[in-house]
């Protein structure tokens, strides 16, 4: 036993303030393994009762908590093994300051990620608009959030942007959103016919919901056109550009079939020849 105790007390690293033994390292390894096992079973037990969205949120927060718990366990284990933690921290102060300054944005993103997960600013499948970019959320992480754009590109967003910039969440209240297209017709056109044609086009499009019903607004008397706006509701705003494009094709063709012209701004230049006296 004395030989074993002597072996465990053998120093691995030592100076005037820090003394690390084999015993301290072994205790740390055992505690870390036990902590890992406990955390694993805790994660399995909790996620078993959650739905898919709840699992994703829990796993993200759990990752942060796991690192925090491991940090506390390491400090407590070393302290219990006789390592002077105060001296160790004091010797590493300059290193911690440098790391802190260099990872300032990282910590900001992590804290923002926790707020996002707690108050559910965005969730998976939300359609958002931030910094003039539109995307559908595919993953909410602790440091970054991933979204897929309408061009099938992956958008990686640092989480602090959700708290520091204006965010439009198109689908937070409901997946149904109200959208529109605008069109102008020439003066003298039968406006009742225009209204009927636009409503007919909207009703025929499968992407447009029947309830609430599409509506037509007579917006204004323009310089060269009577301005109308077709409002409609869709259940998947992520594909809005395709819906609007399809409607515009249909409007153009339908108006042509009914001899309704879509005017465009133009100017007539009149040249006068001044008579010489």
PDB file of C-alpha atoms in Angstrom:
ATOM      1  CA  UNK A   1       0.000   0.000   0.000  1.00  0.00           C
ATOM      2  CA  UNK A   2       2.820   2.347   0.854  1.00  0.00           C
ATOM      3  CA  UNK A   3       4.345   1.757  -2.561  1.00  0.00           C
ATOM      4  CA  UNK A   4       0.992   2.454  -4.256  1.00  0.00           C
ATOM      5  CA  UNK A   5       0.485   5.607  -2.214  1.00  0.00           C
ATOM      6  CA  UNK A   6       3.997   6.713  -3.030  1.00  0.00           C
ATOM      7  CA  UNK A   7       3.312   6.115  -6.731  1.00  0.00           C
ATOM      8  CA  UNK A   8       0.050   8.088  -6.607  1.00  0.00           C
ATOM      9  CA  UNK A   9       1.739  10.968  -4.818  1.00  0.00           C
ATOM     10  CA  UNK A  10       4.518  11.140  -7.382  1.00  0.00           C
ATOM     11  CA  UNK A  11       4.704  14.579  -8.944  1.00  0.00           C
ATOM     12  CA  UNK A  12       4.075  15.052 -12.675  1.00  0.00           C
ATOM     13  CA  UNK A  13       4.542  18.794 -12.689  1.00  0.00           C
ATOM     14  CA  UNK A  14       5.656  21.041  -9.898  1.00  0.00           C
ATOM     15  CA  UNK A  15       6.871  24.583  -9.287  1.00  0.00           C
ATOM     16  CA  UNK A  16       6.680  27.105  -6.467  1.00  0.00           C
ATOM     17  CA  UNK A  17       2.884  27.415  -6.611  1.00  0.00           C
ATOM     18  CA  UNK A  18       1.522  24.477  -8.651  1.00  0.00           C
ATOM     19  CA  UNK A  19       1.892  20.782  -7.760  1.00  0.00           C
ATOM     20  CA  UNK A  20       0.179  18.121  -9.915  1.00  0.00           C
ATOM     21  CA  UNK A  21       0.412  14.437  -8.953  1.00  0.00           C
ATOM     22  CA  UNK A  22      -0.498  11.152 -10.639  1.00  0.00           C
ATOM     23  CA  UNK A  23      -3.353  10.819  -8.141  1.00  0.00           C
ATOM     24  CA  UNK A  24      -4.818  14.162  -9.227  1.00  0.00           C
ATOM     25  CA  UNK A  25      -4.748  13.141 -12.889  1.00  0.00           C
ATOM     26  CA  UNK A  26      -6.340   9.716 -12.215  1.00  0.00           C
ATOM     27  CA  UNK A  27      -9.080  11.264 -10.060  1.00  0.00           C
ATOM     28  CA  UNK A  28      -9.787  13.783 -12.804  1.00  0.00           C
ATOM     29  CA  UNK A  29     -10.042  11.041 -15.461  1.00  0.00           C
ATOM     30  CA  UNK A  30     -12.414   8.909 -13.343  1.00  0.00           C
ATOM     31  CA  UNK A  31     -14.635  11.879 -12.493  1.00  0.00           C
ATOM     32  CA  UNK A  32     -14.791  12.976 -16.146  1.00  0.00           C
ATOM     33  CA  UNK A  33     -15.787   9.460 -17.270  1.00  0.00           C
ATOM     34  CA  UNK A  34     -18.499   9.230 -14.597  1.00  0.00           C
ATOM     35  CA  UNK A  35     -19.757  12.712 -15.483  1.00  0.00           C
ATOM     36  CA  UNK A  36     -19.899  11.793 -19.176  1.00  0.00           C
ATOM     37  CA  UNK A  37     -21.937   8.652 -18.420  1.00  0.00           C
ATOM     38  CA  UNK A  38     -24.360  10.528 -16.148  1.00  0.00           C
ATOM     39  CA  UNK A  39     -24.846  13.290 -18.717  1.00  0.00           C
ATOM     40  CA  UNK A  40     -25.420  10.754 -21.498  1.00  0.00           C
ATOM     41  CA  UNK A  41     -28.158   8.929 -19.586  1.00  0.00           C
ATOM     42  CA  UNK A  42     -29.704  12.263 -18.581  1.00  0.00           C
ATOM     43  CA  UNK A  43     -29.848  13.368 -22.219  1.00  0.00           C
ATOM     44  CA  UNK A  44     -31.424  10.073 -23.311  1.00  0.00           C
ATOM     45  CA  UNK A  45     -34.004  10.159 -20.501  1.00  0.00           C
ATOM     46  CA  UNK A  46     -35.074  13.734 -21.247  1.00  0.00           C
ATOM     47  CA  UNK A  47     -35.120  13.592 -25.060  1.00  0.00           C
ATOM     48  CA  UNK A  48     -37.185  10.393 -24.998  1.00  0.00           C
ATOM     49  CA  UNK A  49     -40.205  12.434 -23.862  1.00  0.00           C
ATOM     50  CA  UNK A  50     -39.784  15.323 -26.314  1.00  0.00           C
ATOM     51  CA  UNK A  51     -40.974  15.835 -29.870  1.00  0.00           C
ATOM     52  CA  UNK A  52     -38.530  16.450 -32.733  1.00  0.00           C
ATOM     53  CA  UNK A  53     -38.433  20.231 -32.260  1.00  0.00           C
ATOM     54  CA  UNK A  54     -38.061  19.902 -28.493  1.00  0.00           C
ATOM     55  CA  UNK A  55     -35.185  17.452 -28.945  1.00  0.00           C
ATOM     56  CA  UNK A  56     -33.284  19.874 -31.173  1.00  0.00           C
ATOM     57  CA  UNK A  57     -33.731  22.729 -28.703  1.00  0.00           C
ATOM     58  CA  UNK A  58     -32.729  20.574 -25.725  1.00  0.00           C
ATOM     59  CA  UNK A  59     -29.637  19.158 -27.443  1.00  0.00           C
ATOM     60  CA  UNK A  60     -28.402  22.644 -28.285  1.00  0.00           C
ATOM     61  CA  UNK A  61     -28.825  23.941 -24.728  1.00  0.00           C
ATOM     62  CA  UNK A  62     -27.518  20.665 -23.323  1.00  0.00           C
ATOM     63  CA  UNK A  63     -24.274  21.071 -25.280  1.00  0.00           C
ATOM     64  CA  UNK A  64     -23.631  24.403 -23.563  1.00  0.00           C
ATOM     65  CA  UNK A  65     -24.556  22.984 -20.139  1.00  0.00           C
ATOM     66  CA  UNK A  66     -22.295  19.982 -20.703  1.00  0.00           C
ATOM     67  CA  UNK A  67     -19.253  22.178 -21.300  1.00  0.00           C
ATOM     68  CA  UNK A  68     -20.111  24.257 -18.240  1.00  0.00           C
ATOM     69  CA  UNK A  69     -20.544  21.163 -16.050  1.00  0.00           C
ATOM     70  CA  UNK A  70     -17.263  19.673 -17.265  1.00  0.00           C
ATOM     71  CA  UNK A  71     -15.469  22.933 -16.452  1.00  0.00           C
ATOM     72  CA  UNK A  72     -16.867  22.936 -12.910  1.00  0.00           C
ATOM     73  CA  UNK A  73     -16.065  19.238 -12.444  1.00  0.00           C
ATOM     74  CA  UNK A  74     -12.461  19.722 -13.587  1.00  0.00           C
ATOM     75  CA  UNK A  75     -11.917  22.621 -11.189  1.00  0.00           C
ATOM     76  CA  UNK A  76     -13.516  20.792  -8.247  1.00  0.00           C
ATOM     77  CA  UNK A  77     -11.621  17.558  -8.956  1.00  0.00           C
ATOM     78  CA  UNK A  78      -8.261  19.280  -9.157  1.00  0.00           C
ATOM     79  CA  UNK A  79      -9.008  21.230  -5.988  1.00  0.00           C
ATOM     80  CA  UNK A  80     -10.041  18.064  -4.134  1.00  0.00           C
ATOM     81  CA  UNK A  81      -6.840  16.351  -5.299  1.00  0.00           C
ATOM     82  CA  UNK A  82      -4.671  19.025  -3.727  1.00  0.00           C
ATOM     83  CA  UNK A  83      -3.933  21.146  -6.781  1.00  0.00           C
ATOM     84  CA  UNK A  84      -3.863  24.849  -5.881  1.00  0.00           C
ATOM     85  CA  UNK A  85      -6.536  26.153  -8.231  1.00  0.00           C
ATOM     86  CA  UNK A  86      -6.020  29.759  -7.180  1.00  0.00           C
ATOM     87  CA  UNK A  87      -2.382  29.645  -8.177  1.00  0.00           C
ATOM     88  CA  UNK A  88      -3.219  27.853 -11.420  1.00  0.00           C
ATOM     89  CA  UNK A  89      -5.802  30.468 -12.350  1.00  0.00           C
ATOM     90  CA  UNK A  90      -3.487  33.310 -11.391  1.00  0.00           C
ATOM     91  CA  UNK A  91      -0.756  31.919 -13.622  1.00  0.00           C
ATOM     92  CA  UNK A  92      -3.223  31.687 -16.505  1.00  0.00           C
ATOM     93  CA  UNK A  93      -4.765  35.151 -16.098  1.00  0.00           C
ATOM     94  CA  UNK A  94      -2.978  36.693 -19.071  1.00  0.00           C
ATOM     95  CA  UNK A  95      -3.931  33.719 -21.239  1.00  0.00           C
ATOM     96  CA  UNK A  96      -7.600  33.966 -20.206  1.00  0.00           C
ATOM     97  CA  UNK A  97      -7.666  37.698 -20.944  1.00  0.00           C
ATOM     98  CA  UNK A  98      -6.260  37.120 -24.423  1.00  0.00           C
ATOM     99  CA  UNK A  99      -8.698  34.296 -25.109  1.00  0.00           C
ATOM    100  CA  UNK A 100     -11.584  36.408 -23.814  1.00  0.00           C
ATOM    101  CA  UNK A 101     -10.786  39.300 -26.121  1.00  0.00           C
ATOM    102  CA  UNK A 102     -10.300  37.027 -29.102  1.00  0.00           C
ATOM    103  CA  UNK A 103     -13.515  35.094 -28.477  1.00  0.00           C
ATOM    104  CA  UNK A 104     -15.737  38.047 -27.635  1.00  0.00           C
ATOM    105  CA  UNK A 105     -17.928  37.524 -30.704  1.00  0.00           C
ATOM    106  CA  UNK A 106     -18.109  33.794 -30.001  1.00  0.00           C
ATOM    107  CA  UNK A 107     -19.451  34.369 -26.490  1.00  0.00           C
ATOM    108  CA  UNK A 108     -21.870  36.951 -27.852  1.00  0.00           C
ATOM    109  CA  UNK A 109     -23.169  34.404 -30.369  1.00  0.00           C
ATOM    110  CA  UNK A 110     -23.533  31.713 -27.697  1.00  0.00           C
ATOM    111  CA  UNK A 111     -25.469  33.969 -25.314  1.00  0.00           C
ATOM    112  CA  UNK A 112     -27.672  35.089 -28.205  1.00  0.00           C
ATOM    113  CA  UNK A 113     -28.235  31.447 -29.134  1.00  0.00           C
ATOM    114  CA  UNK A 114     -29.488  30.696 -25.628  1.00  0.00           C
ATOM    115  CA  UNK A 115     -31.922  33.627 -25.778  1.00  0.00           C
ATOM    116  CA  UNK A 116     -33.163  32.466 -29.199  1.00  0.00           C
ATOM    117  CA  UNK A 117     -33.815  28.959 -27.889  1.00  0.00           C
ATOM    118  CA  UNK A 118     -35.536  30.178 -24.728  1.00  0.00           C
ATOM    119  CA  UNK A 119     -37.861  32.804 -26.228  1.00  0.00           C
ATOM    120  CA  UNK A 120     -38.170  30.969 -29.587  1.00  0.00           C
ATOM    121  CA  UNK A 121     -37.359  33.989 -31.739  1.00  0.00           C
ATOM    122  CA  UNK A 122     -36.915  31.555 -34.604  1.00  0.00           C
ATOM    123  CA  UNK A 123     -37.558  27.832 -34.901  1.00  0.00           C
ATOM    124  CA  UNK A 124     -36.903  25.192 -37.546  1.00  0.00           C
ATOM    125  CA  UNK A 125     -38.989  25.719 -40.728  1.00  0.00           C
ATOM    126  CA  UNK A 126     -39.609  29.411 -39.984  1.00  0.00           C
ATOM    127  CA  UNK A 127     -39.246  31.617 -43.054  1.00  0.00           C
ATOM    128  CA  UNK A 128     -37.232  34.696 -42.123  1.00  0.00           C
ATOM    129  CA  UNK A 129     -35.860  37.815 -43.735  1.00  0.00           C
ATOM    130  CA  UNK A 130     -32.703  39.350 -42.315  1.00  0.00           C
ATOM    131  CA  UNK A 131     -30.208  41.694 -43.922  1.00  0.00           C
ATOM    132  CA  UNK A 132     -32.378  41.631 -47.093  1.00  0.00           C
ATOM    133  CA  UNK A 133     -31.953  37.857 -47.397  1.00  0.00           C
ATOM    134  CA  UNK A 134     -34.819  35.350 -47.194  1.00  0.00           C
ATOM    135  CA  UNK A 135     -34.375  31.800 -45.969  1.00  0.00           C
ATOM    136  CA  UNK A 136     -36.095  28.866 -44.289  1.00  0.00           C
ATOM    137  CA  UNK A 137     -34.542  27.844 -40.964  1.00  0.00           C
ATOM    138  CA  UNK A 138     -33.079  24.335 -41.066  1.00  0.00           C
ATOM    139  CA  UNK A 139     -31.059  24.310 -37.845  1.00  0.00           C
ATOM    140  CA  UNK A 140     -30.821  26.490 -34.733  1.00  0.00           C
ATOM    141  CA  UNK A 141     -27.423  26.019 -33.127  1.00  0.00           C
ATOM    142  CA  UNK A 142     -25.757  27.457 -30.071  1.00  0.00           C
ATOM    143  CA  UNK A 143     -23.400  29.694 -32.076  1.00  0.00           C
ATOM    144  CA  UNK A 144     -24.979  29.920 -35.531  1.00  0.00           C
ATOM    145  CA  UNK A 145     -28.324  29.346 -37.196  1.00  0.00           C
ATOM    146  CA  UNK A 146     -28.552  27.757 -40.642  1.00  0.00           C
ATOM    147  CA  UNK A 147     -31.159  28.554 -43.279  1.00  0.00           C
ATOM    148  CA  UNK A 148     -31.658  27.552 -46.887  1.00  0.00           C
ATOM    149  CA  UNK A 149     -32.294  30.378 -49.333  1.00  0.00           C
ATOM    150  CA  UNK A 150     -34.722  30.426 -52.240  1.00  0.00           C
ATOM    151  CA  UNK A 151     -31.700  29.729 -54.472  1.00  0.00           C
ATOM    152  CA  UNK A 152     -30.988  26.487 -52.553  1.00  0.00           C
ATOM    153  CA  UNK A 153     -27.917  27.997 -50.886  1.00  0.00           C
ATOM    154  CA  UNK A 154     -27.069  27.514 -47.219  1.00  0.00           C
ATOM    155  CA  UNK A 155     -27.108  30.718 -45.188  1.00  0.00           C
ATOM    156  CA  UNK A 156     -25.060  30.579 -41.963  1.00  0.00           C
ATOM    157  CA  UNK A 157     -26.161  33.374 -39.618  1.00  0.00           C
ATOM    158  CA  UNK A 158     -24.216  34.295 -36.446  1.00  0.00           C
ATOM    159  CA  UNK A 159     -26.779  34.282 -33.644  1.00  0.00           C
ATOM    160  CA  UNK A 160     -25.976  37.797 -32.415  1.00  0.00           C
ATOM    161  CA  UNK A 161     -27.479  39.178 -35.645  1.00  0.00           C
ATOM    162  CA  UNK A 162     -30.944  38.075 -34.508  1.00  0.00           C
ATOM    163  CA  UNK A 163     -30.669  40.371 -31.489  1.00  0.00           C
ATOM    164  CA  UNK A 164     -28.781  43.288 -33.044  1.00  0.00           C
ATOM    165  CA  UNK A 165     -30.577  43.616 -36.405  1.00  0.00           C
ATOM    166  CA  UNK A 166     -34.185  43.863 -37.556  1.00  0.00           C
ATOM    167  CA  UNK A 167     -35.600  40.399 -38.198  1.00  0.00           C
ATOM    168  CA  UNK A 168     -38.748  39.631 -40.169  1.00  0.00           C
ATOM    169  CA  UNK A 169     -40.209  36.260 -39.228  1.00  0.00           C
ATOM    170  CA  UNK A 170     -42.759  35.633 -41.967  1.00  0.00           C
ATOM    171  CA  UNK A 171     -44.288  32.571 -40.335  1.00  0.00           C
ATOM    172  CA  UNK A 172     -44.008  33.033 -36.559  1.00  0.00           C
ATOM    173  CA  UNK A 173     -47.718  33.781 -36.116  1.00  0.00           C
ATOM    174  CA  UNK A 174     -48.883  31.360 -38.798  1.00  0.00           C
ATOM    175  CA  UNK A 175     -47.515  29.562 -41.843  1.00  0.00           C
ATOM    176  CA  UNK A 176     -50.138  31.417 -43.879  1.00  0.00           C
ATOM    177  CA  UNK A 177     -49.010  34.821 -45.176  1.00  0.00           C
ATOM    178  CA  UNK A 178     -50.675  37.584 -47.178  1.00  0.00           C
ATOM    179  CA  UNK A 179     -48.892  38.460 -50.408  1.00  0.00           C
ATOM    180  CA  UNK A 180     -49.630  40.534 -53.508  1.00  0.00           C
ATOM    181  CA  UNK A 181     -48.785  41.520 -57.071  1.00  0.00           C
ATOM    182  CA  UNK A 182     -49.431  44.887 -58.736  1.00  0.00           C
ATOM    183  CA  UNK A 183     -50.553  45.669 -62.278  1.00  0.00           C
ATOM    184  CA  UNK A 184     -51.585  48.760 -64.203  1.00  0.00           C
ATOM    185  CA  UNK A 185     -54.128  49.058 -67.023  1.00  0.00           C
ATOM    186  CA  UNK A 186     -54.794  51.808 -69.518  1.00  0.00           C
ATOM    187  CA  UNK A 187     -57.278  54.587 -68.815  1.00  0.00           C
ATOM    188  CA  UNK A 188     -60.671  53.742 -70.284  1.00  0.00           C
ATOM    189  CA  UNK A 189     -60.395  50.027 -69.446  1.00  0.00           C
ATOM    190  CA  UNK A 190     -63.442  48.303 -67.951  1.00  0.00           C
ATOM    191  CA  UNK A 191     -62.346  48.126 -64.308  1.00  0.00           C
ATOM    192  CA  UNK A 192     -65.033  45.579 -63.397  1.00  0.00           C
ATOM    193  CA  UNK A 193     -63.624  43.264 -66.055  1.00  0.00           C
ATOM    194  CA  UNK A 194     -60.117  43.788 -64.674  1.00  0.00           C
ATOM    195  CA  UNK A 195     -61.320  42.858 -61.191  1.00  0.00           C
ATOM    196  CA  UNK A 196     -63.109  39.737 -62.426  1.00  0.00           C
ATOM    197  CA  UNK A 197     -60.124  38.549 -64.459  1.00  0.00           C
ATOM    198  CA  UNK A 198     -57.651  39.045 -61.606  1.00  0.00           C
ATOM    199  CA  UNK A 199     -59.864  37.193 -59.130  1.00  0.00           C
ATOM    200  CA  UNK A 200     -60.327  34.361 -61.628  1.00  0.00           C
ATOM    201  CA  UNK A 201     -56.572  34.037 -62.089  1.00  0.00           C
ATOM    202  CA  UNK A 202     -56.005  33.907 -58.322  1.00  0.00           C
ATOM    203  CA  UNK A 203     -58.702  31.294 -57.720  1.00  0.00           C
ATOM    204  CA  UNK A 204     -57.259  28.984 -60.382  1.00  0.00           C
ATOM    205  CA  UNK A 205     -53.753  28.926 -58.879  1.00  0.00           C
ATOM    206  CA  UNK A 206     -53.310  25.890 -56.623  1.00  0.00           C
ATOM    207  CA  UNK A 207     -50.795  27.619 -54.353  1.00  0.00           C
ATOM    208  CA  UNK A 208     -53.308  30.322 -53.362  1.00  0.00           C
ATOM    209  CA  UNK A 209     -55.617  29.505 -50.456  1.00  0.00           C
ATOM    210  CA  UNK A 210     -59.380  29.680 -50.878  1.00  0.00           C
ATOM    211  CA  UNK A 211     -59.796  31.165 -47.407  1.00  0.00           C
ATOM    212  CA  UNK A 212     -59.256  34.014 -46.762  1.00  0.00           C
ATOM    213  CA  UNK A 213     -60.389  34.845 -50.284  1.00  0.00           C
ATOM    214  CA  UNK A 214     -58.218  36.856 -52.713  1.00  0.00           C
ATOM    215  CA  UNK A 215     -59.111  40.552 -52.918  1.00  0.00           C
ATOM    216  CA  UNK A 216     -58.538  43.341 -55.419  1.00  0.00           C
ATOM    217  CA  UNK A 217     -57.610  46.900 -54.453  1.00  0.00           C
ATOM    218  CA  UNK A 218     -57.890  49.848 -56.809  1.00  0.00           C
ATOM    219  CA  UNK A 219     -54.758  51.556 -55.534  1.00  0.00           C
ATOM    220  CA  UNK A 220     -54.408  54.807 -57.422  1.00  0.00           C
ATOM    221  CA  UNK A 221     -54.774  56.861 -60.571  1.00  0.00           C
ATOM    222  CA  UNK A 222     -51.262  56.768 -61.997  1.00  0.00           C
ATOM    223  CA  UNK A 223     -49.673  59.084 -64.545  1.00  0.00           C
ATOM    224  CA  UNK A 224     -50.275  56.599 -67.341  1.00  0.00           C
ATOM    225  CA  UNK A 225     -52.245  53.739 -65.766  1.00  0.00           C
ATOM    226  CA  UNK A 226     -54.995  52.716 -63.372  1.00  0.00           C
ATOM    227  CA  UNK A 227     -53.159  50.839 -60.622  1.00  0.00           C
ATOM    228  CA  UNK A 228     -54.554  47.619 -59.147  1.00  0.00           C
ATOM    229  CA  UNK A 229     -53.170  45.227 -56.539  1.00  0.00           C
ATOM    230  CA  UNK A 230     -54.146  41.578 -56.179  1.00  0.00           C
ATOM    231  CA  UNK A 231     -53.882  40.347 -52.576  1.00  0.00           C
ATOM    232  CA  UNK A 232     -53.858  36.632 -51.815  1.00  0.00           C
ATOM    233  CA  UNK A 233     -52.876  34.155 -49.093  1.00  0.00           C
ATOM    234  CA  UNK A 234     -50.452  31.267 -49.472  1.00  0.00           C
ATOM    235  CA  UNK A 235     -49.409  28.488 -47.130  1.00  0.00           C
ATOM    236  CA  UNK A 236     -45.741  28.381 -48.121  1.00  0.00           C
ATOM    237  CA  UNK A 237     -44.231  31.849 -48.378  1.00  0.00           C
ATOM    238  CA  UNK A 238     -40.785  30.378 -49.001  1.00  0.00           C
ATOM    239  CA  UNK A 239     -41.815  29.767 -52.620  1.00  0.00           C
ATOM    240  CA  UNK A 240     -43.446  33.188 -53.038  1.00  0.00           C
ATOM    241  CA  UNK A 241     -41.285  34.313 -56.024  1.00  0.00           C
ATOM    242  CA  UNK A 242     -42.446  31.309 -58.060  1.00  0.00           C
ATOM    243  CA  UNK A 243     -46.103  32.017 -57.227  1.00  0.00           C
ATOM    244  CA  UNK A 244     -45.799  35.705 -58.132  1.00  0.00           C
ATOM    245  CA  UNK A 245     -44.030  34.885 -61.398  1.00  0.00           C
ATOM    246  CA  UNK A 246     -46.704  32.379 -62.363  1.00  0.00           C
ATOM    247  CA  UNK A 247     -49.458  34.912 -61.651  1.00  0.00           C
ATOM    248  CA  UNK A 248     -47.761  37.622 -63.711  1.00  0.00           C
ATOM    249  CA  UNK A 249     -47.476  35.265 -66.701  1.00  0.00           C
ATOM    250  CA  UNK A 250     -51.167  34.460 -66.380  1.00  0.00           C
ATOM    251  CA  UNK A 251     -52.172  38.129 -65.975  1.00  0.00           C
ATOM    252  CA  UNK A 252     -50.228  39.173 -69.062  1.00  0.00           C
ATOM    253  CA  UNK A 253     -51.688  36.431 -71.252  1.00  0.00           C
ATOM    254  CA  UNK A 254     -55.234  36.889 -69.936  1.00  0.00           C
ATOM    255  CA  UNK A 255     -55.146  40.652 -70.457  1.00  0.00           C
ATOM    256  CA  UNK A 256     -53.906  40.146 -74.022  1.00  0.00           C
ATOM    257  CA  UNK A 257     -56.771  37.742 -74.726  1.00  0.00           C
ATOM    258  CA  UNK A 258     -59.248  40.354 -73.475  1.00  0.00           C
ATOM    259  CA  UNK A 259     -57.617  43.297 -75.295  1.00  0.00           C
ATOM    260  CA  UNK A 260     -56.560  44.973 -72.053  1.00  0.00           C
ATOM    261  CA  UNK A 261     -53.324  46.879 -72.461  1.00  0.00           C
ATOM    262  CA  UNK A 262     -50.731  47.323 -69.756  1.00  0.00           C
ATOM    263  CA  UNK A 263     -49.335  50.808 -70.350  1.00  0.00           C
ATOM    264  CA  UNK A 264     -45.781  51.900 -69.740  1.00  0.00           C
ATOM    265  CA  UNK A 265     -44.359  55.380 -69.168  1.00  0.00           C
ATOM    266  CA  UNK A 266     -43.506  57.176 -72.395  1.00  0.00           C
ATOM    267  CA  UNK A 267     -42.828  60.733 -73.456  1.00  0.00           C
ATOM    268  CA  UNK A 268     -43.634  62.553 -76.667  1.00  0.00           C
ATOM    269  CA  UNK A 269     -41.074  65.119 -77.757  1.00  0.00           C
ATOM    270  CA  UNK A 270     -42.448  68.000 -79.834  1.00  0.00           C
ATOM    271  CA  UNK A 271     -39.928  70.071 -81.798  1.00  0.00           C
ATOM    272  CA  UNK A 272     -40.891  73.605 -82.761  1.00  0.00           C
ATOM    273  CA  UNK A 273     -38.972  75.560 -85.362  1.00  0.00           C
ATOM    274  CA  UNK A 274     -38.783  79.178 -84.306  1.00  0.00           C
ATOM    275  CA  UNK A 275     -39.224  81.623 -87.190  1.00  0.00           C
ATOM    276  CA  UNK A 276     -36.389  83.994 -87.770  1.00  0.00           C
ATOM    277  CA  UNK A 277     -37.370  87.652 -87.790  1.00  0.00           C
TER     278      UNK A 277
END
